[in-house]
Amino acid sequence: MINHDVIIIGAGLAGLTAAYNLAKEEVDVKVFDRLPKSGILDHPCGCMVSPVPNSITFKNSSEGILYKEVDFLFTEDMILEYPGKMEFIMPNGCKFGMAIENPQDEQIFQIDKEKVLIELAERAEREGAQLEYGTNVSKLLIEKGQVKGILASGQQVRSHLVLSGEGLSRRFSYQAGLFDSDPEAYIFSYAVHLLDLHLKKEEIGQIGYFGENLVQIPKSSVIFHSYGDDKALILISVLLDEYKWFFDKSVEEYLLNAISKVPFLEEIYKRGKAYEKNACWMKIAKPKKLVDHGFIGMGDSVAPLGHSSNSIAMLMGKEAANTAIEALQTQDYSYSALKSYNKWLESDLFGGVEFEAKLIMTLLNFSDSDLNKICNAFEGINLEPFFIGSRWDIIKASLKLLFKKRILKNWKLIRQLF
C-alpha cells in the first residue's frame, strides 16, 4: 500500500522547495523532519546567498529580491546584510581575500534563515504539502534494490519516490548507494553565536584565521562570520581523518584559547553575549550518482564538500521535484527514469562547490610556513573573480596573476589551491 506519492526527508531549503513544487502540481507529498518545528537551524551556517552567471539569477523589486529560478522572494525583512569582505589571515599576520565594493549591486546578501525556512514551509503547506516535525526517520525501506519508503518513528511509510534533503548526516544518501566509498576526510566544526555586538561597517564580513600555532591542533582554523550588524559566530573547524574527536581538551577549550590570542576576536567575544552553541560534522566525499531506483539526493546530502550553498540547495530542490513529477507521470521510478538529474555532477555549480572544498582543505593541510608563503603571494590582490565571477572572469584574472613575480615564485604551492 502506497501512503504518499513522494516522501521528503528533511525540511530544509532543498526539501521545502521540492515540497512546494510537487504540491503545486497536486502531487501527494509529505515531509518528515526530526526538528520540533519549522525555522530551526541546528548547525553553523554563514547564510550567504549570491547569484551565479547563467544559473542562478536574482531580480530586485520594491519588496525584496526575487530568486527567479525557484520563484522565491527574499523580502526585505529576510535580508540581514550585504557583506562585502572575506579575508584569510595567516600565522605571520599577512592577509588576503576578496573585497566587493558594492555587494548590494552584485546581489550578494545574507539571509535570516529562520524567516526563510518558515516562509518556505508555509508556502509548501498552502499548496497542500504535508509537513511533520519532531519525527525521526531511521532508515529507508529497500525492496529488491528499489527504495519504497521510510521507517519513521518505528512506522513504515511507503511511497513511489523518496527525496532526501537530510543535510550533513548523509545517512540515507549512503544507504541508497549514491556514494561508493567512505569519506576521504571529515571536517568537525563548533561555533559560539553572539548577539548585542553593534558591529561597525568595517567589522562586517568573514575572516578566517589559519595556522597550527593559533589553535594548537593540526589542520585547523578559526572563522569569524557576522550576521547582520548585531550578531556573529566564531567557529573552529578541524580537518580529521576519522569520524571522532581524539584531542586532549574539549573543542570549546581550544576555541576559547584561540580567541584569547587574537585581539579582534577577544574584543568581539567580550563585547557580545553568547546565546547559542552548536556543532556539525561534514563528510568530505563526492557521490558517484545523485539518484537510484526510487531515490533522489538533494543539497547537503550529496554536495562535494559535505554542504552546498543556500541558493544551490534551493535549485536542487526544484529540479528534484521536476524529475520526480516526470517519473510519476510515466510511473517509472527506476534509475534510468531519474538519471537526468545526475547532470548536477558535471555542472558549473557543483564545480564551484568543489573549488571551495579544495581551497579550504588545502589551506587546512598547509604548514604554517606554506600558509605564510601563499599569503605573501596574494597579499593586496583582490580575489573576487575566483569567488563570484564567471568562468571568463576567472580566466582573465588568472592571466593577470601569471605575470606577477611573487605568483611565479610560489607557483607550486598556488597550483595546489586551484
Coordinates of C-alpha atoms in Angstrom, one line a residue:
M1 CA 0.0 0.0 0.0
I2 CA 1.3 3.4 -1.0
N3 CA 0.8 6.1 1.6
H4 CA 2.1 9.1 -0.4
D5 CA 3.4 9.7 -4.0
V6 CA 6.6 11.3 -2.7
I7 CA 8.2 11.3 0.8
I8 CA 10.8 14.0 1.5
I9 CA 13.3 13.6 4.3
G10 CA 14.3 17.0 5.8
A11 CA 12.5 20.4 5.9
G12 CA 15.5 22.5 4.9
L13 CA 16.0 24.7 1.9
A14 CA 16.1 21.8 -0.6
G15 CA 13.3 19.7 0.9
L16 CA 10.8 22.6 1.3
T17 CA 11.5 23.9 -2.2
A18 CA 10.9 20.4 -3.6
A19 CA 7.7 20.0 -1.5
Y20 CA 6.3 23.3 -2.8
N21 CA 6.9 22.4 -6.4
L22 CA 5.5 18.9 -6.0
A23 CA 2.4 20.1 -4.2
K24 CA 1.8 22.8 -6.7
E25 CA 1.3 20.0 -9.3
E26 CA -1.1 18.2 -7.0
V27 CA 1.4 15.5 -6.0
D28 CA 0.6 13.9 -2.6
V29 CA 3.9 14.8 -0.8
K30 CA 4.8 14.5 2.8
V31 CA 7.9 16.0 4.5
F32 CA 9.4 14.5 7.7
D33 CA 11.9 16.4 9.8
R34 CA 13.5 15.4 13.1
L35 CA 13.5 19.0 14.5
P36 CA 10.5 20.1 16.6
K37 CA 9.3 23.0 14.3
S38 CA 10.0 25.0 11.2
G39 CA 12.7 27.7 11.1
I40 CA 15.3 25.9 13.3
L41 CA 18.9 25.8 12.1
D42 CA 20.9 23.3 14.2
H43 CA 24.3 23.7 12.6
P44 CA 26.7 26.7 12.0
C45 CA 25.9 28.5 8.7
G46 CA 27.0 31.7 7.2
C47 CA 23.6 32.2 5.5
M48 CA 25.1 33.8 2.4
V49 CA 23.3 33.9 -1.0
S50 CA 24.8 35.0 -4.3
P51 CA 24.0 34.8 -8.0
V52 CA 25.9 32.5 -10.4
P53 CA 26.1 33.6 -14.0
N54 CA 23.8 31.7 -16.3
S55 CA 22.5 29.5 -13.5
I56 CA 21.2 31.5 -10.5
T57 CA 19.7 34.9 -11.2
F58 CA 18.1 37.5 -8.8
K59 CA 15.8 40.4 -9.7
N60 CA 15.4 43.4 -7.4
S61 CA 11.9 44.6 -6.6
S62 CA 10.3 47.1 -4.3
E63 CA 9.6 44.2 -1.9
G64 CA 13.0 42.5 -1.9
I65 CA 15.0 40.2 -4.2
L66 CA 13.3 37.5 -6.3
Y67 CA 15.2 34.3 -6.9
K68 CA 13.9 33.7 -10.4
E69 CA 14.7 30.1 -11.0
V70 CA 12.8 28.9 -7.9
D71 CA 10.2 31.7 -7.8
F72 CA 11.0 32.7 -4.2
L73 CA 11.0 36.3 -2.9
F74 CA 13.6 37.2 -0.3
T75 CA 11.6 40.0 1.3
E76 CA 13.4 43.0 2.9
D77 CA 12.9 41.6 6.4
M78 CA 14.6 38.3 5.3
I79 CA 17.8 40.2 4.2
L80 CA 20.2 40.8 7.1
E81 CA 23.1 42.5 5.3
Y82 CA 25.2 42.8 2.2
P83 CA 28.6 41.8 3.4
G84 CA 31.5 42.6 1.0
K85 CA 34.5 41.2 2.8
M86 CA 36.2 37.8 3.1
E87 CA 39.7 37.6 4.5
F88 CA 42.2 34.9 5.3
I89 CA 44.7 35.8 7.9
M90 CA 47.9 33.7 8.1
P91 CA 50.2 32.9 11.1
N92 CA 52.5 35.9 10.3
G93 CA 49.6 38.3 10.2
C94 CA 49.6 38.6 6.5
K95 CA 46.1 38.6 4.9
F96 CA 44.4 38.1 1.5
G97 CA 40.9 37.5 0.2
M98 CA 38.3 39.4 -1.6
A99 CA 36.6 42.8 -1.1
I100 CA 33.4 43.6 -3.0
E101 CA 33.0 47.3 -3.5
N102 CA 29.2 47.3 -3.9
P103 CA 27.8 43.9 -2.7
Q104 CA 24.2 45.2 -2.9
D105 CA 24.7 45.9 -6.6
E106 CA 26.2 42.4 -7.0
Q107 CA 23.2 41.0 -5.2
I108 CA 25.3 39.2 -2.7
F109 CA 23.5 39.1 0.6
Q110 CA 23.0 37.3 3.9
I111 CA 19.6 35.9 4.8
D112 CA 17.7 35.4 8.0
K113 CA 17.5 31.7 7.5
E114 CA 14.8 31.2 10.2
K115 CA 12.4 33.5 8.4
V116 CA 13.3 32.0 5.0
L117 CA 12.6 28.4 6.3
I118 CA 9.3 29.4 7.9
E119 CA 8.1 31.1 4.6
L120 CA 9.2 28.1 2.6
A121 CA 7.3 25.8 4.9
E122 CA 4.2 27.9 4.8
R123 CA 4.1 28.3 1.1
A124 CA 4.5 24.5 0.7
E125 CA 1.6 23.9 3.1
R126 CA -0.5 26.4 1.2
E127 CA -0.1 24.3 -1.9
G128 CA -1.1 21.2 0.0
A129 CA 2.2 19.6 1.1
Q130 CA 2.1 17.8 4.5
L131 CA 4.8 18.7 6.9
E132 CA 5.5 16.5 10.0
Y133 CA 8.1 17.8 12.5
G134 CA 9.6 16.0 15.5
T135 CA 9.7 12.7 13.6
N136 CA 12.9 10.7 13.4
V137 CA 13.5 8.8 10.2
S138 CA 15.7 5.8 11.0
K139 CA 16.2 4.1 7.6
L140 CA 15.0 3.7 4.1
L141 CA 12.7 0.8 3.1
I142 CA 14.5 -1.0 0.3
E143 CA 13.0 -4.0 -1.5
K144 CA 14.6 -5.8 -4.5
G145 CA 17.1 -2.9 -4.9
Q146 CA 14.4 -0.2 -5.0
V147 CA 13.6 2.4 -2.3
K148 CA 10.0 2.0 -1.4
G149 CA 9.6 4.4 1.6
I150 CA 11.0 5.1 5.1
L151 CA 10.8 3.9 8.6
A152 CA 9.7 6.9 10.7
S153 CA 9.3 6.7 14.4
G154 CA 9.1 2.9 14.1
Q155 CA 6.3 3.0 11.5
Q156 CA 6.6 2.1 7.8
V157 CA 5.6 4.9 5.4
R158 CA 5.5 3.9 1.8
S159 CA 5.8 6.0 -1.4
H160 CA 6.7 5.8 -5.1
L161 CA 9.8 8.1 -4.5
V162 CA 11.9 9.3 -1.6
L163 CA 13.7 12.6 -1.9
S164 CA 16.5 13.2 0.7
G165 CA 17.2 16.7 1.9
E166 CA 18.6 15.2 5.1
G167 CA 21.5 17.6 5.3
L168 CA 25.0 16.9 6.6
S169 CA 24.4 13.4 8.0
R170 CA 24.1 11.7 4.6
R171 CA 22.9 8.5 6.2
F172 CA 20.2 7.9 3.6
S173 CA 22.3 9.0 0.6
Y174 CA 24.9 6.4 1.7
Q175 CA 22.2 3.7 2.4
A176 CA 20.7 4.4 -1.1
G177 CA 24.1 3.7 -2.7
L178 CA 24.9 7.2 -4.0
F179 CA 28.5 7.0 -2.6
D180 CA 30.8 4.1 -3.4
S181 CA 33.4 4.8 -0.8
D182 CA 33.9 6.1 2.7
P183 CA 34.6 9.8 3.1
E184 CA 38.2 10.8 2.3
A185 CA 38.1 13.1 5.4
Y186 CA 35.9 14.9 7.8
I187 CA 35.5 18.5 9.0
F188 CA 34.3 19.0 12.5
S189 CA 33.0 22.5 13.3
Y190 CA 31.9 24.0 16.6
A191 CA 30.5 27.5 16.9
V192 CA 29.7 30.1 19.6
H193 CA 26.9 32.5 18.5
L194 CA 27.0 36.1 19.9
L195 CA 24.5 38.9 19.9
D196 CA 24.3 42.6 21.0
L197 CA 27.5 43.3 19.1
H198 CA 26.6 46.6 17.4
L199 CA 29.1 45.9 14.7
K200 CA 30.8 48.7 12.8
K201 CA 30.8 48.6 9.0
E202 CA 34.4 47.5 8.8
E203 CA 33.7 44.6 11.2
I204 CA 31.0 43.1 9.0
G205 CA 32.0 40.1 6.9
Q206 CA 34.0 36.9 7.2
I207 CA 37.5 36.4 8.5
G208 CA 39.4 33.1 8.6
Y209 CA 42.4 32.6 10.8
F210 CA 44.7 29.8 9.8
G211 CA 47.8 28.1 11.4
E212 CA 48.5 25.3 13.9
N213 CA 50.1 27.8 16.3
L214 CA 46.8 29.6 16.8
V215 CA 44.6 26.6 17.7
Q216 CA 47.3 24.2 18.8
I217 CA 45.6 21.5 16.7
P218 CA 46.9 20.4 13.2
K219 CA 44.8 21.2 10.2
S220 CA 42.5 23.7 11.9
S221 CA 41.2 27.2 11.5
V222 CA 39.0 29.8 13.4
I223 CA 36.4 31.8 11.5
F224 CA 34.5 34.9 12.4
H225 CA 31.3 35.4 10.5
S226 CA 28.9 38.4 11.1
Y227 CA 25.1 38.1 10.9
G228 CA 23.8 41.5 10.1
D229 CA 25.2 44.2 12.3
D230 CA 24.3 42.8 15.7
K231 CA 25.1 39.1 15.6
A232 CA 28.1 36.9 14.7
L233 CA 29.5 33.4 15.2
I234 CA 33.1 32.4 16.0
L235 CA 33.8 28.9 14.7
I236 CA 36.6 26.4 14.9
S237 CA 37.0 23.9 12.1
V238 CA 39.3 20.9 12.2
L239 CA 40.1 18.5 9.3
L240 CA 40.2 14.9 10.6
D241 CA 41.0 11.5 9.0
E242 CA 38.5 9.8 11.3
Y243 CA 34.9 10.4 12.4
K244 CA 35.9 11.1 16.0
W245 CA 37.4 13.7 18.4
F246 CA 40.6 12.4 19.9
F247 CA 42.4 15.5 21.3
D248 CA 43.2 16.1 25.0
K249 CA 40.9 19.1 25.5
S250 CA 37.3 19.8 24.6
V251 CA 36.8 21.6 21.3
E252 CA 35.4 24.6 23.2
E253 CA 38.6 24.9 25.2
Y254 CA 40.6 25.0 22.0
L255 CA 38.3 27.7 20.6
L256 CA 38.4 29.9 23.6
N257 CA 42.2 29.6 23.8
A258 CA 42.4 30.7 20.1
I259 CA 40.0 33.6 20.7
S260 CA 42.3 34.9 23.5
K261 CA 45.2 35.1 21.1
V262 CA 43.5 37.3 18.5
P263 CA 42.7 40.9 19.8
F264 CA 39.8 41.4 17.4
L265 CA 38.2 38.1 18.3
E266 CA 38.8 38.6 22.0
E267 CA 37.2 42.0 21.9
I268 CA 34.2 40.8 19.9
Y269 CA 33.7 37.8 22.3
K270 CA 33.8 40.1 25.4
R271 CA 31.5 42.7 23.7
G272 CA 28.8 40.2 22.8
K273 CA 26.5 37.8 24.7
A274 CA 26.7 34.1 23.8
Y275 CA 23.2 32.9 23.1
E276 CA 23.8 29.6 21.3
K277 CA 26.4 26.9 20.7
N278 CA 26.2 24.2 18.0
A279 CA 28.4 21.8 16.1
C280 CA 28.4 19.6 13.0
W281 CA 30.4 17.0 11.1
M282 CA 30.9 17.3 7.3
K283 CA 31.8 14.2 5.3
I284 CA 34.2 15.0 2.5
A285 CA 33.1 12.8 -0.4
K286 CA 31.8 13.2 -3.9
P287 CA 28.9 10.9 -4.8
K288 CA 29.2 8.7 -7.9
K289 CA 25.5 9.4 -8.7
L290 CA 22.6 11.5 -7.3
V291 CA 19.8 9.1 -7.9
D292 CA 19.0 5.4 -7.6
H293 CA 15.9 3.3 -8.0
G294 CA 13.1 5.3 -6.2
F295 CA 15.5 7.8 -4.6
I296 CA 16.9 11.3 -5.3
G297 CA 19.5 13.2 -3.2
M298 CA 19.5 17.0 -2.8
G299 CA 21.6 19.8 -1.3
D300 CA 23.9 19.0 1.6
S301 CA 23.2 15.3 1.4
V302 CA 25.1 15.0 -1.9
A303 CA 27.3 18.1 -2.4
P304 CA 31.0 17.5 -2.8
L305 CA 32.3 19.4 0.3
G306 CA 29.7 18.0 2.6
H307 CA 27.5 21.0 2.2
S308 CA 26.1 23.1 -0.7
S309 CA 25.4 26.8 -0.9
N310 CA 21.9 28.0 0.1
S311 CA 21.0 29.0 -3.4
I312 CA 22.2 25.7 -4.9
A313 CA 20.2 23.7 -2.3
M314 CA 17.0 25.5 -3.3
L315 CA 17.6 25.0 -7.0
M316 CA 18.4 21.3 -6.5
G317 CA 15.1 21.0 -4.6
K318 CA 13.2 22.4 -7.5
E319 CA 14.9 20.2 -10.1
A320 CA 14.5 17.1 -8.0
A321 CA 10.8 17.9 -7.9
N322 CA 10.7 18.3 -11.7
T323 CA 12.5 14.9 -12.0
A324 CA 10.0 13.3 -9.6
I325 CA 7.0 14.7 -11.5
E326 CA 8.2 13.3 -14.8
A327 CA 8.7 9.9 -13.1
L328 CA 5.2 10.0 -11.6
Q329 CA 3.7 10.8 -15.0
T330 CA 5.3 7.7 -16.6
Q331 CA 5.0 5.6 -13.4
D332 CA 8.7 4.7 -13.9
Y333 CA 10.8 5.2 -10.8
S334 CA 13.9 3.3 -12.0
Y335 CA 17.4 4.7 -12.1
S336 CA 17.0 5.2 -15.9
A337 CA 13.9 7.4 -15.4
L338 CA 15.7 9.6 -12.8
K339 CA 19.3 9.7 -14.2
S340 CA 18.9 13.1 -16.0
Y341 CA 19.2 14.6 -12.5
N342 CA 22.8 13.4 -12.5
K343 CA 23.7 16.3 -14.7
W344 CA 24.4 18.2 -11.5
L345 CA 27.6 16.1 -11.1
E346 CA 29.2 17.9 -14.1
S347 CA 27.6 21.3 -13.6
D348 CA 29.5 24.5 -13.1
L349 CA 27.6 24.9 -9.8
F350 CA 29.0 21.7 -8.4
G351 CA 32.3 22.7 -9.8
G352 CA 32.2 25.9 -7.7
V353 CA 31.4 23.9 -4.6
E354 CA 34.4 21.6 -5.4
F355 CA 36.6 24.7 -5.8
E356 CA 35.6 25.9 -2.3
A357 CA 36.2 22.4 -0.9
K358 CA 39.7 22.2 -2.5
L359 CA 40.6 25.7 -1.3
I360 CA 39.6 25.1 2.3
M361 CA 41.1 21.6 2.6
T362 CA 44.4 22.7 1.0
L363 CA 44.7 25.6 3.4
L364 CA 44.0 23.4 6.4
N365 CA 46.7 20.9 5.2
F366 CA 49.3 23.6 4.6
S367 CA 52.1 24.1 7.2
D368 CA 52.4 27.5 8.8
S369 CA 55.4 28.2 6.6
D370 CA 53.4 27.4 3.4
L371 CA 50.4 29.5 4.6
N372 CA 52.7 32.5 5.0
K373 CA 54.2 32.0 1.5
I374 CA 50.7 31.7 0.0
C375 CA 49.7 34.9 1.7
N376 CA 52.8 36.8 0.6
A377 CA 51.9 35.8 -3.0
F378 CA 48.3 37.0 -2.8
E379 CA 48.6 40.0 -0.4
G380 CA 47.0 43.1 -1.8
I381 CA 45.3 41.2 -4.7
N382 CA 41.5 41.2 -4.7
L383 CA 40.5 37.6 -5.4
E384 CA 36.8 38.5 -6.0
P385 CA 36.6 36.9 -9.5
F386 CA 37.6 33.5 -8.2
F387 CA 34.7 33.5 -5.7
I388 CA 31.8 35.2 -7.5
G389 CA 33.0 35.7 -11.1
S390 CA 32.0 34.0 -14.3
R391 CA 34.3 31.4 -15.9
W392 CA 35.6 34.2 -18.2
D393 CA 36.3 36.5 -15.2
I394 CA 38.4 33.8 -13.6
I395 CA 40.4 33.2 -16.8
K396 CA 41.1 36.9 -17.2
A397 CA 42.1 37.2 -13.5
S398 CA 44.3 34.2 -13.8
L399 CA 46.2 35.5 -16.8
K400 CA 46.9 38.8 -15.0
L401 CA 48.3 36.9 -11.9
L402 CA 50.6 34.8 -14.0
F403 CA 52.8 37.8 -14.8
K404 CA 53.4 38.7 -11.2
K405 CA 56.9 37.6 -9.8
R406 CA 55.6 36.6 -6.4
I407 CA 52.9 34.4 -8.0
L408 CA 55.6 32.6 -10.2
K409 CA 57.9 32.3 -7.2
N410 CA 55.2 30.3 -5.2
W411 CA 53.6 28.6 -8.2
K412 CA 53.9 25.1 -6.9
L413 CA 52.0 25.9 -3.8
I414 CA 49.4 28.0 -5.6
R415 CA 48.7 25.2 -8.0
Q416 CA 47.6 23.0 -5.1
L417 CA 44.9 25.6 -4.2
F418 CA 43.4 25.9 -7.7

